[in-house]
Short mmCIF file of C-alpha atoms in Angstrom, two decimals:
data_model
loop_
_atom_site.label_atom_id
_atom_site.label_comp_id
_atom_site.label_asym_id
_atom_site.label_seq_id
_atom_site.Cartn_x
_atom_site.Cartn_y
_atom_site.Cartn_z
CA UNK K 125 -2.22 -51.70 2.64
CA UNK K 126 -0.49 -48.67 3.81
CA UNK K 127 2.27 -48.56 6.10
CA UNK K 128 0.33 -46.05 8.45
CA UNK K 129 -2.38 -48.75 8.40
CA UNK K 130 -0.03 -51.85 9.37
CA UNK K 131 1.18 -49.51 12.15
CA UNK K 132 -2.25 -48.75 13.74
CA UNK K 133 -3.54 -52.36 13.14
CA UNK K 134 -0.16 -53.53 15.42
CA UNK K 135 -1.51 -51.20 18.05
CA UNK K 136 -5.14 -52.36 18.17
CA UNK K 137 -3.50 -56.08 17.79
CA UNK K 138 -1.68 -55.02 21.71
CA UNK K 139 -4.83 -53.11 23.27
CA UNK K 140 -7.13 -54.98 25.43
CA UNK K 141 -9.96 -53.47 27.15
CA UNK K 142 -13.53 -53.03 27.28
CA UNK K 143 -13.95 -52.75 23.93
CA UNK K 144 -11.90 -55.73 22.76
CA UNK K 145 -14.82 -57.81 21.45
CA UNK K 146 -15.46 -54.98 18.85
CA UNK K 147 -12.09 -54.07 18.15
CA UNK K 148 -11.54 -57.57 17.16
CA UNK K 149 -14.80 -58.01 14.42
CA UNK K 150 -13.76 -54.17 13.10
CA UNK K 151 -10.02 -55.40 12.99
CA UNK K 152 -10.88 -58.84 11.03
CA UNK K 153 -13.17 -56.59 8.50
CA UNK K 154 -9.84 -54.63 7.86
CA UNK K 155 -7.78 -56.56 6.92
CA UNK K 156 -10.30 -57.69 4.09
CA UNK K 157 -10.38 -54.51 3.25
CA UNK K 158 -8.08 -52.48 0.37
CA UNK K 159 -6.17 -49.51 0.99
CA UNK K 160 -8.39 -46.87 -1.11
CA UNK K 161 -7.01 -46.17 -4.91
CA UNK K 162 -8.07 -43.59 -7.84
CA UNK K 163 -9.73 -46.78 -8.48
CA UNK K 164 -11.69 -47.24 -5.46
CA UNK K 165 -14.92 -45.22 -6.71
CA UNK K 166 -15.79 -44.13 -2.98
CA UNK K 167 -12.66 -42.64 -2.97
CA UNK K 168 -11.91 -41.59 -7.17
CA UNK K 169 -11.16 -37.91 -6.34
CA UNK K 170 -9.48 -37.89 -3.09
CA UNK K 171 -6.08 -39.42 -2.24
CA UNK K 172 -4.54 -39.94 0.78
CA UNK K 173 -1.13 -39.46 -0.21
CA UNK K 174 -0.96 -36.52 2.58
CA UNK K 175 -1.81 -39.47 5.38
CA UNK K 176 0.52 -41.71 3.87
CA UNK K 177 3.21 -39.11 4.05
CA UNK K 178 2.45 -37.58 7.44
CA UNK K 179 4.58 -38.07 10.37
CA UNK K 180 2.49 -38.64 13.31
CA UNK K 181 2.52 -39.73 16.92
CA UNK K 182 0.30 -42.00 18.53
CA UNK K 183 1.12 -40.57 22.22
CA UNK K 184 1.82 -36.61 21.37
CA UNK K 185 2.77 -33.93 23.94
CA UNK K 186 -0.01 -32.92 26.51
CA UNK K 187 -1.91 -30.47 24.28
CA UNK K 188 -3.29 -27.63 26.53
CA UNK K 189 -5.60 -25.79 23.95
CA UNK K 190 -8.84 -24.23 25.11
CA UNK K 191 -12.02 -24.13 23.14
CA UNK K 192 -12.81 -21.23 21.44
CA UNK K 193 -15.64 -19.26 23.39
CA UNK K 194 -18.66 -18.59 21.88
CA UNK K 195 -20.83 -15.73 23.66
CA UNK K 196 -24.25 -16.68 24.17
CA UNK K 197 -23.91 -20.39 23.83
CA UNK K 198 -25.37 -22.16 26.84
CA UNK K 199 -24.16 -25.08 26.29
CA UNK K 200 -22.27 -28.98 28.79
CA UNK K 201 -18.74 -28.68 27.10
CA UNK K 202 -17.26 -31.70 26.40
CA UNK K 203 -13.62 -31.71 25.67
CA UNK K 204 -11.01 -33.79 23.74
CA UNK K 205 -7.50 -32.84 23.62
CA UNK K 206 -5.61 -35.06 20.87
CA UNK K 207 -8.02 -37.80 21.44
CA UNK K 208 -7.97 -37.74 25.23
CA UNK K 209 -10.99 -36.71 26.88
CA UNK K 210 -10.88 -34.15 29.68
CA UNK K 211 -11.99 -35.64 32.58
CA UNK K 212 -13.06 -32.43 34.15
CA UNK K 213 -15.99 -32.24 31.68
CA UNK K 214 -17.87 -34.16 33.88
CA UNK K 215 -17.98 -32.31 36.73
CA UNK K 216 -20.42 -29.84 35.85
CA UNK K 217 -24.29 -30.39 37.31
CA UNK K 218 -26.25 -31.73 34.99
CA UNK K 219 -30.37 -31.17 34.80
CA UNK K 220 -32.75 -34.22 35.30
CA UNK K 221 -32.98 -36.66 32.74
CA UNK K 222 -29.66 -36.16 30.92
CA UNK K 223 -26.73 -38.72 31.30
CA UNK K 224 -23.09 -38.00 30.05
CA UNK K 225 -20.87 -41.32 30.91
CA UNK K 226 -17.24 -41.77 30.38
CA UNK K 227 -17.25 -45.95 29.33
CA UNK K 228 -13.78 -46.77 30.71
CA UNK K 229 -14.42 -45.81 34.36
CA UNK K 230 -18.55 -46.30 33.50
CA UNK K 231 -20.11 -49.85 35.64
CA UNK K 232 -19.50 -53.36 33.89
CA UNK K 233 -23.44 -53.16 33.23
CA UNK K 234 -22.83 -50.10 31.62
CA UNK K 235 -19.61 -50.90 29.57
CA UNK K 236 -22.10 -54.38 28.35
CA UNK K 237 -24.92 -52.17 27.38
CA UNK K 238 -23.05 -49.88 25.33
CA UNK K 239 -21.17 -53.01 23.67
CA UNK K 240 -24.43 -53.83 22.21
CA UNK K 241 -25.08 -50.32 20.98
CA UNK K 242 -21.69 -49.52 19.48
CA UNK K 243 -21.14 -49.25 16.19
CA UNK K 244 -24.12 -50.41 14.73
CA UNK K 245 -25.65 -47.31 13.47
CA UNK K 246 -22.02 -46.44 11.83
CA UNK K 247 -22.21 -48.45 8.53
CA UNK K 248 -19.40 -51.34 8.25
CA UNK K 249 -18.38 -49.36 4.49
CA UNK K 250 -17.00 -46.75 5.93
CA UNK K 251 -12.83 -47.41 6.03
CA UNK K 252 -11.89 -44.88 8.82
CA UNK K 253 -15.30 -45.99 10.50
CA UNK K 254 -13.46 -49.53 10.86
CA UNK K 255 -10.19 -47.64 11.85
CA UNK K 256 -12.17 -45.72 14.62
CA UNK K 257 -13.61 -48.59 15.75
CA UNK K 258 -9.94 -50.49 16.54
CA UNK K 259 -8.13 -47.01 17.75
CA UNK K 260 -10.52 -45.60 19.52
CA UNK K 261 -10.29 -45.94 23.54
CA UNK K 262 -11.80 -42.58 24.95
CA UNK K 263 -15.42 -43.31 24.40
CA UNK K 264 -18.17 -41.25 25.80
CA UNK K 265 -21.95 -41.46 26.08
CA UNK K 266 -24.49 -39.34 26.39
CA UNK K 267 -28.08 -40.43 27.09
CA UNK K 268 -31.60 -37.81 27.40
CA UNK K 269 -34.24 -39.60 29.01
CA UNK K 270 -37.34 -40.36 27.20
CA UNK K 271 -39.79 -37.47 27.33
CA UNK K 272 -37.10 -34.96 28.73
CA UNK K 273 -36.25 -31.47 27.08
CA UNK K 274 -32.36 -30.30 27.95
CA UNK K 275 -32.38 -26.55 27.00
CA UNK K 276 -29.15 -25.89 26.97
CA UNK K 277 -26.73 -27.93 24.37
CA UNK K 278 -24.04 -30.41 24.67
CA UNK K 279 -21.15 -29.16 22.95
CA UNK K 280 -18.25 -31.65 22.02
CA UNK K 281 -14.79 -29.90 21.20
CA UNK K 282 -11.92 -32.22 19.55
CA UNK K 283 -8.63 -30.08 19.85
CA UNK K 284 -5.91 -31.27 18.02
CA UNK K 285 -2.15 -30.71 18.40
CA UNK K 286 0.92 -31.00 15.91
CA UNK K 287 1.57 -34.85 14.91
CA UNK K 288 -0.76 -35.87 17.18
CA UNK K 289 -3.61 -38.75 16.40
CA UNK K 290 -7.05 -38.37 17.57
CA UNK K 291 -9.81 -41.61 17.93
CA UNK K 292 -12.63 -39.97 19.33
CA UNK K 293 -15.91 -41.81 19.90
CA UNK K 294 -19.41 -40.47 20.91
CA UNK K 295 -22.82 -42.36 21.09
CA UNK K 296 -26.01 -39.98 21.82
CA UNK K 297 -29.28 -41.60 22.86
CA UNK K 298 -32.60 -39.61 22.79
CA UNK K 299 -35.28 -41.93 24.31
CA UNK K 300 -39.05 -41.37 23.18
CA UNK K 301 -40.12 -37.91 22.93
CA UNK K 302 -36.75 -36.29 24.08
CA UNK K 303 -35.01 -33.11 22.43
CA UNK K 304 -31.39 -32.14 22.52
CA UNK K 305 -28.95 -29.74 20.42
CA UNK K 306 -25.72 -31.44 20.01
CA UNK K 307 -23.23 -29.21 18.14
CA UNK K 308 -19.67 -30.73 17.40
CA UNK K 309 -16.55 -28.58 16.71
CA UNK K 310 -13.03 -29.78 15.53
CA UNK K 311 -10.63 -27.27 15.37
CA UNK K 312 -6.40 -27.27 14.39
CA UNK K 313 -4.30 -26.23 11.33
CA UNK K 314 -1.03 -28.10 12.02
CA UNK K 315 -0.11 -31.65 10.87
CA UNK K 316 -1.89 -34.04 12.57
CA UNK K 317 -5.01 -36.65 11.77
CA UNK K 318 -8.29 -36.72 13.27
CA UNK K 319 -11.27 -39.53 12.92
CA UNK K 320 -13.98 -38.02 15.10
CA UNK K 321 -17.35 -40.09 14.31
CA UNK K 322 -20.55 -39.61 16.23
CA UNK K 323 -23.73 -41.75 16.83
CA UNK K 324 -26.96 -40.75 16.89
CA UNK K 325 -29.71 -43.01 17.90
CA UNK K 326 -33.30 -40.64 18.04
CA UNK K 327 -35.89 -42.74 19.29
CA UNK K 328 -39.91 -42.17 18.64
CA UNK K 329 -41.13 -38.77 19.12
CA UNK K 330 -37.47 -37.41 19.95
CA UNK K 331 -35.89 -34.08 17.81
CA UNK K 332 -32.30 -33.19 17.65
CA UNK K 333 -30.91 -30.04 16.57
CA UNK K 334 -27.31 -30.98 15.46
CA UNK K 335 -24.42 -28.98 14.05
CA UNK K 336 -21.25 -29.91 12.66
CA UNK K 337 -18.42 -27.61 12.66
CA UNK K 338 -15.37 -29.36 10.40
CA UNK K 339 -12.97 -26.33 10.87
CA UNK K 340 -9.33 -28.04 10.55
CA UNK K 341 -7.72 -26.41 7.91
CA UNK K 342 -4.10 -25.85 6.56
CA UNK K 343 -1.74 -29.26 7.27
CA UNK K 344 -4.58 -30.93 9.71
CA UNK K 345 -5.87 -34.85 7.97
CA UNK K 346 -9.66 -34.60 8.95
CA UNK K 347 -11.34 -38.69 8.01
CA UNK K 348 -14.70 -38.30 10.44
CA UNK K 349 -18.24 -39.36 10.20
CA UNK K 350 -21.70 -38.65 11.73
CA UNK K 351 -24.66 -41.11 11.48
CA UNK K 352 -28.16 -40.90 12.45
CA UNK K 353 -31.01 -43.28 13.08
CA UNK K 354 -34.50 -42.39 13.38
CA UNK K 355 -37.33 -43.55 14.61
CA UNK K 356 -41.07 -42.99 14.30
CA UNK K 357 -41.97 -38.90 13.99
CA UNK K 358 -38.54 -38.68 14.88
CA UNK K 359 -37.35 -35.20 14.01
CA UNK K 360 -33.56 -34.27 12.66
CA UNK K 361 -31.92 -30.59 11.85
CA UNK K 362 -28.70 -30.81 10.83
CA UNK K 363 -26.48 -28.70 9.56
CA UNK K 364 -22.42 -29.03 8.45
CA UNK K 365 -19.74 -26.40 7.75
CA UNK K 366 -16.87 -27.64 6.54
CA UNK K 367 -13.27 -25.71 5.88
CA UNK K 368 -10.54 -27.52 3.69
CA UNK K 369 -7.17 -28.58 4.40
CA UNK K 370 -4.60 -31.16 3.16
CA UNK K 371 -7.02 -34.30 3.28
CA UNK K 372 -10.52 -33.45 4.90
CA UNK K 373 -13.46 -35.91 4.83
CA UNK K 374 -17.05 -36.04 6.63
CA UNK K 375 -19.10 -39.15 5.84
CA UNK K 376 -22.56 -38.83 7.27
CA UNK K 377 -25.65 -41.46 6.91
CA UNK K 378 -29.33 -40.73 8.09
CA UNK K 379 -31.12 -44.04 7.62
CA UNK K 380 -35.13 -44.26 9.02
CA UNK K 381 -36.18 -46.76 11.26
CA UNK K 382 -40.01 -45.71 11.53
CA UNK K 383 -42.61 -43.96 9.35
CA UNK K 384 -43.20 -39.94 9.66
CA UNK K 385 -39.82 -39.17 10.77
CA UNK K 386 -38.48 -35.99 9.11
CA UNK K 387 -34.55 -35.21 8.53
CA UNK K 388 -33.37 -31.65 7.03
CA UNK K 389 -29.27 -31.68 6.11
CA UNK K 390 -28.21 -28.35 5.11
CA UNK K 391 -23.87 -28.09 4.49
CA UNK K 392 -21.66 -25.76 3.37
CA UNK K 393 -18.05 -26.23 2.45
CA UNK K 394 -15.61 -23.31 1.70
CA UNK K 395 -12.16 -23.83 0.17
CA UNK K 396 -8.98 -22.03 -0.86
CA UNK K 397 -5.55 -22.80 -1.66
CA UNK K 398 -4.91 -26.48 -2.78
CA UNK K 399 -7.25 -27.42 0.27
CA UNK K 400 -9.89 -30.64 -0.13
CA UNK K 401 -13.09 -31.08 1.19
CA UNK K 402 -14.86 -33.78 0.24
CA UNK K 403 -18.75 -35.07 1.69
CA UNK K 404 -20.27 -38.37 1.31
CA UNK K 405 -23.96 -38.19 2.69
CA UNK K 406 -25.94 -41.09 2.35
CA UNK K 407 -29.85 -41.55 3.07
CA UNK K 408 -31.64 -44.69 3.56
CA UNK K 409 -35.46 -44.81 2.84
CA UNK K 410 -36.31 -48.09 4.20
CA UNK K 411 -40.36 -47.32 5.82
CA UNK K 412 -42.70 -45.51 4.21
CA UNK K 413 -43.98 -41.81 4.76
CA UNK K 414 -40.70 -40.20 5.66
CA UNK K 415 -39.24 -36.77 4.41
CA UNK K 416 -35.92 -36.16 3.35
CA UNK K 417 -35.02 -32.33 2.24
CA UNK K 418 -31.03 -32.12 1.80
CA UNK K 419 -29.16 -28.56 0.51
CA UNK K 420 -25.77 -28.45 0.26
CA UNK K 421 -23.61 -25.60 -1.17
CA UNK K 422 -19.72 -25.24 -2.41
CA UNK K 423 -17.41 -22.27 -3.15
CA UNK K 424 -13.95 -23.33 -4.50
CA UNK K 425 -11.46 -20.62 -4.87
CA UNK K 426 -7.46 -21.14 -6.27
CA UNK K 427 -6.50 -24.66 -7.11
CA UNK K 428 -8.75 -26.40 -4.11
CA UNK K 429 -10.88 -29.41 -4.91
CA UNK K 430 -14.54 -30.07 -3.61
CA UNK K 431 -16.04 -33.62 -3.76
CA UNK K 432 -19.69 -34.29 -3.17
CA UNK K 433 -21.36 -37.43 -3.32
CA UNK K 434 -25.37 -37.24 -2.09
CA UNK K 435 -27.12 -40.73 -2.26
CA UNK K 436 -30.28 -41.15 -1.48
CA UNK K 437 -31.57 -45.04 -1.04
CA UNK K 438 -35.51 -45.50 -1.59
CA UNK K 439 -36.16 -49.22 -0.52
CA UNK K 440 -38.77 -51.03 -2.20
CA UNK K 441 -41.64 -50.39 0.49
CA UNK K 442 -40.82 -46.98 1.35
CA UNK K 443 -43.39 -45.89 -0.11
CA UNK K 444 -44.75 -42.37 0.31
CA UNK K 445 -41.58 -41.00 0.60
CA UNK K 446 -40.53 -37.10 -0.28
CA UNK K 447 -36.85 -36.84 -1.03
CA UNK K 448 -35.00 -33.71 -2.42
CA UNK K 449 -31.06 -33.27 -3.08
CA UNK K 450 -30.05 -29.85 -3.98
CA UNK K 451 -26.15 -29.48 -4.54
CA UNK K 452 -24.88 -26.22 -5.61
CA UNK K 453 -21.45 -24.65 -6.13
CA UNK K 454 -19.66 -21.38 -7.09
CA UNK K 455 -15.59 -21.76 -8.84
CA UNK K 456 -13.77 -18.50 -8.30
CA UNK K 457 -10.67 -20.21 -10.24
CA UNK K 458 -9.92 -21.67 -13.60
CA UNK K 459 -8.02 -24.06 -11.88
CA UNK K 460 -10.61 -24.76 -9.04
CA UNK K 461 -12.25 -27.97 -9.08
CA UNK K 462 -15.72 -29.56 -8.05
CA UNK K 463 -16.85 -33.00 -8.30
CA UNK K 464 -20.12 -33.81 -7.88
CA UNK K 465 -22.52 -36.66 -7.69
CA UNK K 466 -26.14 -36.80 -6.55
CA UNK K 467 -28.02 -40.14 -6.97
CA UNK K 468 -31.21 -41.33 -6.48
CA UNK K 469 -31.97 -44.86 -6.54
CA UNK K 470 -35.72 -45.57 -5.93
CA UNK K 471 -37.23 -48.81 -5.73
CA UNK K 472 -40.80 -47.79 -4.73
CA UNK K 473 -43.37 -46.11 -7.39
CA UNK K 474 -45.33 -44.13 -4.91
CA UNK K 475 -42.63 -41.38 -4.01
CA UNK K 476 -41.83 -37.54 -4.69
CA UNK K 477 -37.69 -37.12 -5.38
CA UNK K 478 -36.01 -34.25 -6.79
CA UNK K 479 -32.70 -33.77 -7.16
CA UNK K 480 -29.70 -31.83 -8.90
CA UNK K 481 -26.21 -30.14 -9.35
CA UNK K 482 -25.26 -26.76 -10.88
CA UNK K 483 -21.84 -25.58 -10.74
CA UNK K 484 -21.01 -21.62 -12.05
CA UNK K 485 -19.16 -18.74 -11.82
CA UNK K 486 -19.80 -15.26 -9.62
CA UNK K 487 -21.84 -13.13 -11.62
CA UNK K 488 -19.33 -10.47 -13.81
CA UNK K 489 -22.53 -8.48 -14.36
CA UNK K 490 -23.32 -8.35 -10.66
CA UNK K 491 -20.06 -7.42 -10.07
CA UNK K 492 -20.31 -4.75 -12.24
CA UNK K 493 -23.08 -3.59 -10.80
CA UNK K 494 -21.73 -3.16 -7.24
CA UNK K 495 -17.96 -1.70 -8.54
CA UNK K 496 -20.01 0.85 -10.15
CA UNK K 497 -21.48 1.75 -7.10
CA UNK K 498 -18.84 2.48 -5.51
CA UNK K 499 -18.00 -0.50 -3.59
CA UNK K 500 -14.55 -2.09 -4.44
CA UNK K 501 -13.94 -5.22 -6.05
CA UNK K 502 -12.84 -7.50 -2.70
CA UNK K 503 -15.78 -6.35 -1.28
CA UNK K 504 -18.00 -6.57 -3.99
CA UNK K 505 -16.23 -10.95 -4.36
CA UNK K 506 -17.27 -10.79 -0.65
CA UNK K 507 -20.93 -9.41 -0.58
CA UNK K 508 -21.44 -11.75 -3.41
CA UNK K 509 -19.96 -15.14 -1.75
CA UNK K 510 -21.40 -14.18 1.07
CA UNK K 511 -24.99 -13.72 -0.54
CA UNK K 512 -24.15 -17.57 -2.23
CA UNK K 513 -24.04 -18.95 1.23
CA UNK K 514 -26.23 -16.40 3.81
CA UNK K 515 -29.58 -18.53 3.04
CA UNK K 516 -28.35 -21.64 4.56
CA UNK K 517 -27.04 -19.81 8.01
CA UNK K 518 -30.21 -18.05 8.52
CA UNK K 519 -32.11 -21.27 8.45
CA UNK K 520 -29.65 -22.00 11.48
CA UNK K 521 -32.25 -22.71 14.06
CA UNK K 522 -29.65 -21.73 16.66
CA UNK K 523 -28.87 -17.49 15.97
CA UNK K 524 -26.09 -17.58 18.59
CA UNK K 525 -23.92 -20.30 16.53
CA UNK K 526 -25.33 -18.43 13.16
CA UNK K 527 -24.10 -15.36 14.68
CA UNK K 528 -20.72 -16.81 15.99
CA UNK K 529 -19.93 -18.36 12.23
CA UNK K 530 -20.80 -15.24 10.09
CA UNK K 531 -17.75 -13.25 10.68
CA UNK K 532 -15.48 -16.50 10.20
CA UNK K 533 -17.40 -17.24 6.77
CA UNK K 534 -16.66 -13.14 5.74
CA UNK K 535 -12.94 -13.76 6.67
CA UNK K 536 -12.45 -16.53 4.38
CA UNK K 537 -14.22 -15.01 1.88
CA UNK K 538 -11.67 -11.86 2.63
CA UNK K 539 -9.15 -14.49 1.92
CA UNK K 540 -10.49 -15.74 -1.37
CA UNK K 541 -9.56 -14.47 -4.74
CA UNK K 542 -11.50 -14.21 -7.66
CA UNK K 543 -9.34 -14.85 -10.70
CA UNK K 544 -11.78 -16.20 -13.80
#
C-alpha cells in the first residue's frame, strides 16, 4: 500500500457523516485491496509513480477559477472548485420536473434515499472508485422526472488548483421516458489529483446525451470514472475527449438492465510530450436485444503513451445482441507508444460482434500530396490529424460543444510534431 493511500484511509478513518455507512463497506474493501503493480494487469501499462511522488494537500487555498465560457451553450452550471462545490450553483430557477440536490444540507429522507442508490452502479473493481467512495464529501444529485424533457443541459465543471485534492461525486436519475444532456468538464494543468466519477441511472424510455471533457493536462493526476445503467429502450450518446498529462485515467462501464436499450460511445484521446492517457471502457450484455456501437480513436505524438482497454461482456442469455468495438490510432513518433486491447467475450450464440485495432502512421504520400500543393508541412501534419479525428466531432449531436472543441483539437495538433 502506498503511503498516499495510508494517508487518505486515516482521513476517511476520522470523517463521520451522512455517508459513513458507505464509507465504511468501501474502506473495508480497501484495505483488501493491493496497491496496483506492472503486475496488476488492469493497470500493466500505467504507473502511478507520479501520485506516489506528488505533494498534495487535502485542504488547498480557496481556488477562485471560473469556468471557461462556451458561447451558445444553454446550459444549469454546476461548479466544483478543488472538490468543493459552489453553493451558488443552486440558486438558479430551475424548469418543472428537474431536481439538483446538494446531500449534506438535502432532508434525512433524502440523504436515506440516496444511501441506497450510491455507488451501486459504480463497479466495486474500480480502485479510485473505492477511494472516491471514502474521500468524497461534496455529493450532489440531480434527478429529471419521469416523462420530462429539460432542453437546456446540466453542465458540471471540476476546477482544480495547484496541490489541491478533488473527491467529487455526482448521481443523475432520469425516470421513465425523461431526456437530459449532461456534459462534464475537468479542467487544470498544475500538480494536483482529481477522482471525479459520475452515475448514471436511465430508467425505461429515458435518453441522455452525455459528454465527457477530460482536459487536465501538463502536471494535473486525473483517476475518474463514468458509469451508466440502462433500462428498457433506454437510449445513451456518449462521447469522451480526453487530453494527457502526468497520470490521466477515465474508467467508464455501460451495463443494460432491460432489452432494446441502445448505447453509442464515441472517444478521442490526443497526446504529446511524455503525457498518458489511458481508457478502460467496459460493456455488460446481460438481456437480450440490446445494441452496443463503440468508436474510439488515438493520436500519440513525442514519447506519450496511450492505453486502451475496450471489453465488451455478452452474458449467456443476452441473446440478440449487436456489439461493435472499433479502436483506432495514429503514432507521429518512433518513440510514441499505444497499447491496445479490445475483447469480446460472448457467452450467447445468437449475437452480431465486431471488433478491432489498427495502429499506423500519417500518410507520407498524403503528405506529399498537400506540400506539393503548396500548403506547408505543419499545416499539411494538421489538416491530416485533424481529418483522423473530424468524423467523430461531427457525429457530436450537440454543434455548439462540437464547435467550441474544434479550435482546441487544431491547437494541439499545432503543437504536435511529426518526426517518423
Amino acid at each position: 500500500m502506498s503511503v498516499w493511500l495510508e494517508n487518505a484511509i486515516a482521513r476517511a478513518n476520522s470523517t463521520s457523516d451522512w455517508l459513513s455507512p458507505i464509507r465504511s463497506v468501501s474502506l473495508a474493501a480497501l484495505k483488501d485491496t493491493p496497491w496496483p503493480t506492472r503486475k496488476t494487469e488492469a493497470w500493466r501499462y500505467t504507473s502511478l509513480k507520479s501520485l506516489e511522488r506528488a505533494t498534495l494537500s487535502p485542504s488547498p487555498s480557496v481556488n477562485q477559477d471560473t469556468p471557461e465560457q462556451i458561447d451558445g451553450f444553454e446550459s444549469f452550471n454546476l461548479v466544483f472548485r478543488n472538490g468543493e462545490f459552489d453553493l451558488d450553483s443552486l440558486t438558479q430557477p430551475l424548469p418543472a420536473g428537474l431536481m439538483i440536490s446538494y446531500l449534506p444540507t438535502a432532508s434525512e429522507e433524502m440523504k436515506q434515499a440516496s444511501l441506497d442508490e450510491f455507488s451501486q452502479i459504480k463497479p466495486g473493481r474500480h480502485l479510485f472508485g473505492l477511494i472516491n467512495d471514502v474521500l468524497a464529501q461534496h455529493v450532489v444529485r440531480i434527478e429529471v422526472a419521469e416523462g420530462v424533457s429539460i432542453s437546456q443541459a446540466i453542465r458540471i465543471t471540476s476546477l482544480i488548483g495547484l496541490n489541491s485534492e478533488s473527491h467529487t461525486r455526482v448521481f443523475v436519475k432520469l425516470n421513465k421516458g425523461a431526456s437530459l444532456t449532461v456534459s462534464e468538464h475537468y479542467q487544470g494543468n498544475v500538480e494536483s489529483l482529481n477522482t471525479g466519477f459520475v452515475e448514471y441511472d436511465i430508467c425505461a424510455e429515458a435518453k441522455l446525451e452525455h459528454y465527457r471533457f477530460a482536459l487536465q493536462t501538463d502536471k494535473a493526476i486525473s483517476l475518474g470514472g463514468c458509469h451508466f445503467k440502462l433500462g428498457e429502450r433506454a437510449d445513451l450518446n456518449s462521447t469522451l475527449v480526453g487530453f494527457g498529462s502526468d497520470l490521466s485515467r477515465v474508467d467508464t462501464d455501460i451495463i443494460y438492465d432491460g432489452e432494446f436499450a441502445t448505447a453509442k460511445l464515441n472517444a478521442f484521446y490526443l497526446l504529446d510530450g511524455k503525457e498518458l492517457f489511458d481508457l478502460h471502457a467496459t460493456v455488460e450484455h446481460a438481456v437480450p436485444n440490446c445494441t452496443t456501437l463503440e468508436n474510439v480513436r488515438g493520436i500519440v505524438a513525442d514519447r506519450a503513451k496511450a492505453v486502451f482497454n475496450g471489453r465488451i461482456h455478452i452474458h449467456r442469455h443476452a441473446q440478440k445482441t449487436l456489439a461493435e468495438l472499433n479502436n483506432r490510432n495514429l503514432l507521429l513518433s518512433d518513440k510514441a507508444e499505444i497499447n491496445t486491447k479490445p475483447e469480446l467475450e460472448i457467452y450467447a450464440d445468437d449475437v452480431r460482434c465486431a471488433h478491432g485495432a489498427t495502429v499506423a502512421e500519417i500518410d507520407k504520400h498524403a503528405l506529399y500530396y498537400l506540400e506539393s500543393r503548396g500548403i506547408s508541412r505543419s499545416k499539411a501534419q494538421v489538416m491530416l490529424n485533424f481529418g483522423f479525428i473530424n468524423e467523430l466531432i461531427d457525429q457530436m449531436p450537440n454543434q455548439v460543444l462540437a464547435e467550441w472543441i474544434r479550435p482546441q483539437i487544431r491547437n494541439r495538433f499545432a503543437e504536435m510534431e511529426v518526426t517518423r
